[in-house]
mmCIF file of C-alpha atoms in Angstrom:
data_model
loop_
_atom_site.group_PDB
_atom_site.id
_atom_site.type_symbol
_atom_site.label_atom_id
_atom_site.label_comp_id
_atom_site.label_asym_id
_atom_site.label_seq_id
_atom_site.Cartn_x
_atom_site.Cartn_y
_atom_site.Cartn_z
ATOM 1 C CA UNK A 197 -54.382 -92.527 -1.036
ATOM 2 C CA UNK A 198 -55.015 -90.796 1.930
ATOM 3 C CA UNK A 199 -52.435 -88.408 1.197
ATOM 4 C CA UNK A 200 -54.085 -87.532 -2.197
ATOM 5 C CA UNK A 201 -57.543 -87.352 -0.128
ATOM 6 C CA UNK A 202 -55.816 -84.459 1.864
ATOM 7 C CA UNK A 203 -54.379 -82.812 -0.956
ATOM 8 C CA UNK A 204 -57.795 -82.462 -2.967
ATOM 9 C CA UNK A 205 -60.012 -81.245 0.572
ATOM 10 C CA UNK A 206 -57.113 -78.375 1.084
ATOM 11 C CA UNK A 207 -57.075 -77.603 -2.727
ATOM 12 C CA UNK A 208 -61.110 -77.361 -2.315
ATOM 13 C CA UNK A 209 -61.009 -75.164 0.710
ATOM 14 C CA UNK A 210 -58.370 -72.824 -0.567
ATOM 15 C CA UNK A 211 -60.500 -72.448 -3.706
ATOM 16 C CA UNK A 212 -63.958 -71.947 -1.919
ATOM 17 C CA UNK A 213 -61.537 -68.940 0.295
ATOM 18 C CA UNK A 214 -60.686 -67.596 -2.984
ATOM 19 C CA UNK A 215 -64.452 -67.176 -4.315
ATOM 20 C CA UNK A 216 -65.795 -65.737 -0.812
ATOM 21 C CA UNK A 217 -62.305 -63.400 -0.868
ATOM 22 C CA UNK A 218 -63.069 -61.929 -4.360
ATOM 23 C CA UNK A 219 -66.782 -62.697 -4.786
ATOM 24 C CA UNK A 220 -68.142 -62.262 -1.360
ATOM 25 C CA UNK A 221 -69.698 -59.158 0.581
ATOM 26 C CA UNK A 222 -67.758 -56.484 0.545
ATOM 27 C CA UNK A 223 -67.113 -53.632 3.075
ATOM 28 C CA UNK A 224 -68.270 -50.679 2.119
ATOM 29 C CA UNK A 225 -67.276 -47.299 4.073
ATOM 30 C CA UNK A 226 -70.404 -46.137 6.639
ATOM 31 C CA UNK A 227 -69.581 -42.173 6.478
ATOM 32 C CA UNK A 228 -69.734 -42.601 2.298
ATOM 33 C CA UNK A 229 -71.457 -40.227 1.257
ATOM 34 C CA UNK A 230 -73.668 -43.186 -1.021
ATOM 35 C CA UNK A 231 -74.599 -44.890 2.834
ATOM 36 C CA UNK A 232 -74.959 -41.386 4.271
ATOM 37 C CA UNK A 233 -77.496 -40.817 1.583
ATOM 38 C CA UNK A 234 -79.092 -44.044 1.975
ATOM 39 C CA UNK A 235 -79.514 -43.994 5.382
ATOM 40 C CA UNK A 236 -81.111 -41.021 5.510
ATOM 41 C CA UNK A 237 -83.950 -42.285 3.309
ATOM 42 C CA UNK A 238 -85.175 -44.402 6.269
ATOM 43 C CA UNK A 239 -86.809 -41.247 7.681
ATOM 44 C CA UNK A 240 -86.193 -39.144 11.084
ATOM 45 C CA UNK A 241 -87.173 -39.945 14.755
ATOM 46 C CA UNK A 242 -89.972 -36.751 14.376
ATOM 47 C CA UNK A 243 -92.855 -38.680 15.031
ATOM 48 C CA UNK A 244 -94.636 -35.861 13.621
ATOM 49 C CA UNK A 245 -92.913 -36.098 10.482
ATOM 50 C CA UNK A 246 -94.276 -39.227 7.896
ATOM 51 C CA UNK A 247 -94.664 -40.808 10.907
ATOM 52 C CA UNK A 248 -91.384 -41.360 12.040
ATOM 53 C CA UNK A 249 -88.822 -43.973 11.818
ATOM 54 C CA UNK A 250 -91.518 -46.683 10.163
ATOM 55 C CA UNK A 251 -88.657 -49.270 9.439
ATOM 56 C CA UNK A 252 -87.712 -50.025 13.285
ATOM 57 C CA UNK A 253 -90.555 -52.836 14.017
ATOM 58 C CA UNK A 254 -90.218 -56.586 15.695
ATOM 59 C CA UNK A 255 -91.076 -58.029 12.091
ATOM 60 C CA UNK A 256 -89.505 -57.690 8.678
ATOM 61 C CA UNK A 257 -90.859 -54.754 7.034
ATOM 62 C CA UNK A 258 -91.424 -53.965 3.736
ATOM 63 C CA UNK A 259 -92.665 -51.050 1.424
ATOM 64 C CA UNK A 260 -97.018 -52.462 1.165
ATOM 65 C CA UNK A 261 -96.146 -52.072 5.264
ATOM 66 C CA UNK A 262 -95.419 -49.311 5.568
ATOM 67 C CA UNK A 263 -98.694 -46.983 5.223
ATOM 68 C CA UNK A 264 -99.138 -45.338 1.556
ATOM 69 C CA UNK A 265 -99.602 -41.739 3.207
ATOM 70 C CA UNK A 266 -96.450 -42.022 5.068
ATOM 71 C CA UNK A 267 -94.146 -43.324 1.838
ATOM 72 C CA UNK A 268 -95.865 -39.925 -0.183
ATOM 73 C CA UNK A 269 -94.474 -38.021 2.362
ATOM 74 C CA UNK A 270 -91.536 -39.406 2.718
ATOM 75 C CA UNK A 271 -91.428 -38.828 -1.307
ATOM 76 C CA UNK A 272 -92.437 -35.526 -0.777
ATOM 77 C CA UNK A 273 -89.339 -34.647 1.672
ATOM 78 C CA UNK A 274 -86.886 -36.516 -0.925
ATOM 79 C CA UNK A 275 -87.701 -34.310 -3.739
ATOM 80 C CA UNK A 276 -85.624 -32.002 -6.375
ATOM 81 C CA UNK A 277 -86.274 -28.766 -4.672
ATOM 82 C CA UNK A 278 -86.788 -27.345 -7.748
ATOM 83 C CA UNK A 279 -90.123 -29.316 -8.691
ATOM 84 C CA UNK A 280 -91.909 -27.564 -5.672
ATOM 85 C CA UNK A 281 -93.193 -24.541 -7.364
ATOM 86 C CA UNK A 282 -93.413 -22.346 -4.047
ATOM 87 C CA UNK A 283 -96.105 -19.576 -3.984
ATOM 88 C CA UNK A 284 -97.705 -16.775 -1.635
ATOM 89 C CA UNK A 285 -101.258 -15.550 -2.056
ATOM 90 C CA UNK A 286 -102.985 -13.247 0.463
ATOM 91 C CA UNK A 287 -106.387 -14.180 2.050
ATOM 92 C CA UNK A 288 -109.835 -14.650 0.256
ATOM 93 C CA UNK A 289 -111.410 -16.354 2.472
ATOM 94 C CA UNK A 290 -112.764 -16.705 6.593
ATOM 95 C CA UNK A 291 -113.296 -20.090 7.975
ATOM 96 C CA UNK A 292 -116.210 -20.704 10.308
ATOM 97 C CA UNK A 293 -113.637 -19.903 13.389
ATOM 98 C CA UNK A 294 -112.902 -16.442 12.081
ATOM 99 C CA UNK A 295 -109.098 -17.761 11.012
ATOM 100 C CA UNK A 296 -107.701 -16.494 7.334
ATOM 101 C CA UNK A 297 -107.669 -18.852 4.052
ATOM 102 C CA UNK A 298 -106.521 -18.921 1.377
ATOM 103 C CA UNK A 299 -108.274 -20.815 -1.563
ATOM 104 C CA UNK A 300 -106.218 -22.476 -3.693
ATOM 105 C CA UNK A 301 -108.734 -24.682 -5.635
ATOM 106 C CA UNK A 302 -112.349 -25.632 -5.174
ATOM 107 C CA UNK A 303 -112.296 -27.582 -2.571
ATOM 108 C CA UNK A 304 -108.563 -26.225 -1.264
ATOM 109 C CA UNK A 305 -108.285 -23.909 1.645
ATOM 110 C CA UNK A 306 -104.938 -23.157 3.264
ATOM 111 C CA UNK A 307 -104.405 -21.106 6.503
ATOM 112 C CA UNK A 308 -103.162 -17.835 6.090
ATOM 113 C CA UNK A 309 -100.757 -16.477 8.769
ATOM 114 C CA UNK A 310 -102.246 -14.220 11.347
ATOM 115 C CA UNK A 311 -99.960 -11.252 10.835
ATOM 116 C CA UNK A 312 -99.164 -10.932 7.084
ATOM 117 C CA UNK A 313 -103.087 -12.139 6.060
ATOM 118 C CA UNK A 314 -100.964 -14.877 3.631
ATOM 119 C CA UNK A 315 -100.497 -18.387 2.251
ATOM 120 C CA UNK A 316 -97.109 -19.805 1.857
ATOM 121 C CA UNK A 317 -97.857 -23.195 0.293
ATOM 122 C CA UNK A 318 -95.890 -25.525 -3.316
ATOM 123 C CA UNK A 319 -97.369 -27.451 -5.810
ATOM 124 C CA UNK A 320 -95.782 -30.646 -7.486
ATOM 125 C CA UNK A 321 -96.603 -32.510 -10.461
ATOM 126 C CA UNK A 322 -98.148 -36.682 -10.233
ATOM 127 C CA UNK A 323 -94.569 -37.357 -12.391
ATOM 128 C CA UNK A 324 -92.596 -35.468 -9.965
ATOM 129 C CA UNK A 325 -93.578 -37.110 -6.605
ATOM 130 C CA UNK A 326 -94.367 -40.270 -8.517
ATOM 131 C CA UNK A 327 -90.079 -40.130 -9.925
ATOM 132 C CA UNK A 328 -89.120 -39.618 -6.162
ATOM 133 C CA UNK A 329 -91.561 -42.258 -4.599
ATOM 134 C CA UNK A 330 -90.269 -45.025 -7.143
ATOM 135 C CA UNK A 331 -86.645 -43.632 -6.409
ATOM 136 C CA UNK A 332 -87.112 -44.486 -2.349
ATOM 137 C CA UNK A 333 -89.072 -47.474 -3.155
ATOM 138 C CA UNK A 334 -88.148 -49.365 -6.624
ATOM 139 C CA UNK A 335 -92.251 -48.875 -7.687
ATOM 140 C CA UNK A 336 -94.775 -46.490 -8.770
ATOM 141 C CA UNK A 337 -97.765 -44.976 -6.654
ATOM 142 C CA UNK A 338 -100.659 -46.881 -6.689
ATOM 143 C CA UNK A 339 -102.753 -44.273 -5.375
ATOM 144 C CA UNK A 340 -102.554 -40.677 -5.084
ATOM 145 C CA UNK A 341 -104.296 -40.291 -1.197
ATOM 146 C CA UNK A 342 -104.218 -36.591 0.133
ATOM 147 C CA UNK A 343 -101.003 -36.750 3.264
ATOM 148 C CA UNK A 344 -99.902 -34.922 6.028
ATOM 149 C CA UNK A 345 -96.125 -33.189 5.899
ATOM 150 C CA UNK A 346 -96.173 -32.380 9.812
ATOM 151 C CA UNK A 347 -98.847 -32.002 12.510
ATOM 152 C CA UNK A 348 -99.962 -28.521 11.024
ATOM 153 C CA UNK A 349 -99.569 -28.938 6.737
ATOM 154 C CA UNK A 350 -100.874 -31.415 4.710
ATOM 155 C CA UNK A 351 -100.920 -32.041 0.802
ATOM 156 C CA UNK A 352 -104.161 -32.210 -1.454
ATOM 157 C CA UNK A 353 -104.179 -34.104 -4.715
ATOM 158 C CA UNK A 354 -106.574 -31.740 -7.635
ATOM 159 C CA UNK A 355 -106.646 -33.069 -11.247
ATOM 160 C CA UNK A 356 -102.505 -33.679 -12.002
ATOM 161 C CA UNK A 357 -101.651 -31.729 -9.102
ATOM 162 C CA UNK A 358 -100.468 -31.708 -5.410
ATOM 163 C CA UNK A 359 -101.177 -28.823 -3.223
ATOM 164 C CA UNK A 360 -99.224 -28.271 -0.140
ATOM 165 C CA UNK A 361 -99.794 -25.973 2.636
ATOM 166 C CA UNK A 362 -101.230 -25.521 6.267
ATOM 167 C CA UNK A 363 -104.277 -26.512 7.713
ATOM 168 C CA UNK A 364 -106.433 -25.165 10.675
ATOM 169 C CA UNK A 365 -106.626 -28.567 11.979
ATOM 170 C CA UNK A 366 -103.570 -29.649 13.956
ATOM 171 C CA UNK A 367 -103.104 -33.704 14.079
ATOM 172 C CA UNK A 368 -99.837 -33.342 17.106
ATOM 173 C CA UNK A 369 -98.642 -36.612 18.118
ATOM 174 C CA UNK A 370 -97.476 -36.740 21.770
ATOM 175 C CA UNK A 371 -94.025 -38.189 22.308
ATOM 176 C CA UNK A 372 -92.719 -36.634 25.803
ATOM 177 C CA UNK A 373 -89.382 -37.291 26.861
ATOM 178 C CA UNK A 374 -88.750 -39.414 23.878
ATOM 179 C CA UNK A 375 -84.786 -40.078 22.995
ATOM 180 C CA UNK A 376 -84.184 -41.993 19.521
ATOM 181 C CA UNK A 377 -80.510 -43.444 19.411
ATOM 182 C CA UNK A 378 -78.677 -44.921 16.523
ATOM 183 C CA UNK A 379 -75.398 -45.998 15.725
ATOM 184 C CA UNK A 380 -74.577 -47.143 12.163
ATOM 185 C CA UNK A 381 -72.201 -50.247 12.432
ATOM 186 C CA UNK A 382 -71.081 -51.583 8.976
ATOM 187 C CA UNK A 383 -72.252 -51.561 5.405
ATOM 188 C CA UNK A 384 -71.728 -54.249 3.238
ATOM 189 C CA UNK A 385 -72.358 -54.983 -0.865
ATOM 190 C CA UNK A 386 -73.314 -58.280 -1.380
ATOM 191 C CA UNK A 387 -72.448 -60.341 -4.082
ATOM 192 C CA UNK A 388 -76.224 -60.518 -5.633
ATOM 193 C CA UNK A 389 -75.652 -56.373 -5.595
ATOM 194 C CA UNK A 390 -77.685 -55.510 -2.753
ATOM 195 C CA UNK A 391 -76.398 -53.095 -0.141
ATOM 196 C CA UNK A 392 -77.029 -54.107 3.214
ATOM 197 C CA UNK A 393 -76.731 -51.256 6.511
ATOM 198 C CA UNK A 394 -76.366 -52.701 9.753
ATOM 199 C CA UNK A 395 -77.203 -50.033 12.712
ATOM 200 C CA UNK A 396 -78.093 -50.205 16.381
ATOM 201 C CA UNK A 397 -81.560 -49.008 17.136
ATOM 202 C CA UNK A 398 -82.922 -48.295 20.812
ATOM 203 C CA UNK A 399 -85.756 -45.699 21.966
ATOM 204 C CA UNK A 400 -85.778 -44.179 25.602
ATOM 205 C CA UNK A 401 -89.176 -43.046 26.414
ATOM 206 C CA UNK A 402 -90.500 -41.783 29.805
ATOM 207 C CA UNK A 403 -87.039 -42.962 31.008
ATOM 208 C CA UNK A 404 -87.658 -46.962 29.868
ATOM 209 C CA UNK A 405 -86.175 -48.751 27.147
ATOM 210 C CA UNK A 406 -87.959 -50.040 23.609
ATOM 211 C CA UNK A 407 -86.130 -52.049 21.277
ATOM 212 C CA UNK A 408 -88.820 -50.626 18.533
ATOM 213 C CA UNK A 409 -90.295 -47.543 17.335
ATOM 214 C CA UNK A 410 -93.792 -48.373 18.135
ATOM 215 C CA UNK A 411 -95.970 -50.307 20.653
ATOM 216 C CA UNK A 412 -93.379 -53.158 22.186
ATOM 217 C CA UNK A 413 -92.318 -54.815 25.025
ATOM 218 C CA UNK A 414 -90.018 -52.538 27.349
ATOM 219 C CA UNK A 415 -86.256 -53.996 27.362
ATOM 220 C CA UNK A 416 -86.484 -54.514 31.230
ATOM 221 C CA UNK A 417 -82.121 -55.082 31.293
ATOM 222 C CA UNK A 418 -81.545 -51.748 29.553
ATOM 223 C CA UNK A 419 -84.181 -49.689 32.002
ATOM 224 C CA UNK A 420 -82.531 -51.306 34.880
ATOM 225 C CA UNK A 421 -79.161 -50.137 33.320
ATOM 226 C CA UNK A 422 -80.573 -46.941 32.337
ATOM 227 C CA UNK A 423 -82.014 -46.147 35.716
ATOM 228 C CA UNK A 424 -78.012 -45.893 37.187
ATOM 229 C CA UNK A 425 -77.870 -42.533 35.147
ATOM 230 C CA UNK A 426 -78.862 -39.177 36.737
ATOM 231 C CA UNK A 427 -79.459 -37.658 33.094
ATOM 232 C CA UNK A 428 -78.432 -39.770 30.086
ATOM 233 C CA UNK A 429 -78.329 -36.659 27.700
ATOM 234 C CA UNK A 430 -75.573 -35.894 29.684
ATOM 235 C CA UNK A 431 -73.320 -38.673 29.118
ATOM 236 C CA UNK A 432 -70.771 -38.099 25.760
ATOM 237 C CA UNK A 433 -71.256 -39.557 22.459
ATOM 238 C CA UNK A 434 -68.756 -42.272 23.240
ATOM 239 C CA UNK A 435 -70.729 -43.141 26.695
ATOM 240 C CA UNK A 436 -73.967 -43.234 24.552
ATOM 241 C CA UNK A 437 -72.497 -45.382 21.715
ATOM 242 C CA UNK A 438 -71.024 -48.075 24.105
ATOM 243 C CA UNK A 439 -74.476 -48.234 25.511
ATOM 244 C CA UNK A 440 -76.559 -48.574 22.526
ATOM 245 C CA UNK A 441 -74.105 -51.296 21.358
ATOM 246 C CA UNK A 442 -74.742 -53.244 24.669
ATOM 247 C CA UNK A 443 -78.416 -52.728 24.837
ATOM 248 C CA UNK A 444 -79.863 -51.653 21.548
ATOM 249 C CA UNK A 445 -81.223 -53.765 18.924
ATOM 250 C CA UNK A 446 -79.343 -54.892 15.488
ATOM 251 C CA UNK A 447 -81.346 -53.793 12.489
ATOM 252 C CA UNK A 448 -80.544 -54.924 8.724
ATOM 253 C CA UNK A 449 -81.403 -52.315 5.922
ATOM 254 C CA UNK A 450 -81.684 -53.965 2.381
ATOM 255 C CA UNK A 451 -80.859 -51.811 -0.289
ATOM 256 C CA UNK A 452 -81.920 -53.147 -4.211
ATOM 257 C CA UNK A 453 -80.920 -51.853 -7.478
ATOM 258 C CA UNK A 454 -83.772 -50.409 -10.227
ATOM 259 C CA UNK A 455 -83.085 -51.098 -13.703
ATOM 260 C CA UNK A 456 -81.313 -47.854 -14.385
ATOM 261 C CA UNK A 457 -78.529 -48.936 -10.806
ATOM 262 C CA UNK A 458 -79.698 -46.807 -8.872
ATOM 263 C CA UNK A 459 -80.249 -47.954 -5.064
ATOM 264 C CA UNK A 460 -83.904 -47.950 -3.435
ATOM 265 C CA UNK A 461 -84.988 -49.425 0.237
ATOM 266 C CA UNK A 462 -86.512 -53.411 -0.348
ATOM 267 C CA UNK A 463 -86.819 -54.035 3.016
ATOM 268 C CA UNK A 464 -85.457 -54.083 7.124
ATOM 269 C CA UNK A 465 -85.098 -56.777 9.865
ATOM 270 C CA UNK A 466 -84.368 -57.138 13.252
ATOM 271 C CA UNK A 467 -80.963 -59.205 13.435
#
């Protein structure tokens, strides 16, 4: 009887091996260029840009989290290059500072450069930024709010239109001595179909360490660590990597699929 007991439990366990062998996560390669694309949807460290890397926070993030102005702008930077309709119109206009404009609109004023008396500035279509935005984040845009690009251009929605160009008021924030380090370390596909990213995340700012990128506690064991180093930007990739690993924090990037398979960003964690 026993015997039999035995035979059944191994026969069990060698089946349930089976199903998480063949029907389990699976590895996916991190320099793909499908992760390499998807990765890069998470944003860049430019504070200055859509605010930055908005999915590094102590709590799980999703999209309604992340603030509407910074996921247009992030669907503004993930655009077809070809629906920005790119334009140059010289000056009609003096602001009360004496500076150059250029009105687009009523209600639109751009600032023309110094020298050539011009605007540089695109215009994209609701449907065009609305096709991006539900690309990066599996839904439509609830609400078309004017955004900034960088600390100098912003985008103005008038009638079915955006309106993109430079503004005379400059909105810099200040990030001194600010290092952003990340290491990718595996993808996986799980069996649901999600795509999962797994990276190291730490931020080195006025020569401490933050395991986010916003207001946090400082990681006290990787200053104290850090503080050993002379200059860390001198230290080689493989130095810097072996760091991160040891101090930095893991981060989990969920990946979902829309109804036509293509990928968009559900959500990130702290592991």
């Amino acid at each position: 009887m026993k015997k039999n007991c035995y035979l059944i439990i191994a026969c069990v366990v060698l089946v349930l091996a089976i199903i998480i062998i063949f029907v389990g996560d699976k590895s996916l390669d991190i320099t793909s260029e499908e992760i390499t694309k998807l990765y890069n949807t998470l944003g860049t460290p430019d504070l200055n840009i859509c605010g930055g890397l908005n999915t590094y926070t102590a709590k799980e993030l999703k999209v309604t989290d992340i603030p509407l102005e910074n996921r247009l702008c992030e669907a503004y930077y993930n655009m077809d290059d070809k629906d920005k309709i790119n334009e140059n119109i010289k000056s009609n206009k003096v602001s009360s500072s004496k500076n150059p404009l250029c009105e687009i609109e009523e209600g639109i004023s751009f600032l023309a450069s110094s020298d050539t008396k011009e605007c540089s500035y695109s215009h994209i279509s609701k449907e065009s930024i609305n096709t991006s935005y539900k690309a990066l984040f599996g839904t439509d845009i609830t609400e078309y709010l004017p955004f900034n690009l960088t600390s100098d251009s912003t985008c103005f929605m008038k009638d079915e239109e955006y309106y993109c160009g430079s503004t005379e008021t400059i909105n810099m924030t200040l990030n001194p001595d600010t290092n952003i380090l990340r290491l990718k370390n595996k993808a996986l596909k799980t069996y649901s179909g999600e795509i999962i990213i797994e990276d190291y995340f730490l931020r080195i700012s006025g020569g401490k360490c933050y395991l986010t990128n916003g207001l946090g506690e400082e990681s006290t064991d990787c200053t104290t660590a850090l503080s050993k180093y002379e200059d860390f930007n001198t230290l080689s990739d493989e130095e810097k990597n072996s760091f991160i690993k040891k101090y930095g924090q893991k981060y989990r990037h969920v990946f979902k699929k829309d109804a036509d398979n293509n990928y968009y960003w559900y959500k990130s964690y702290q592991k």
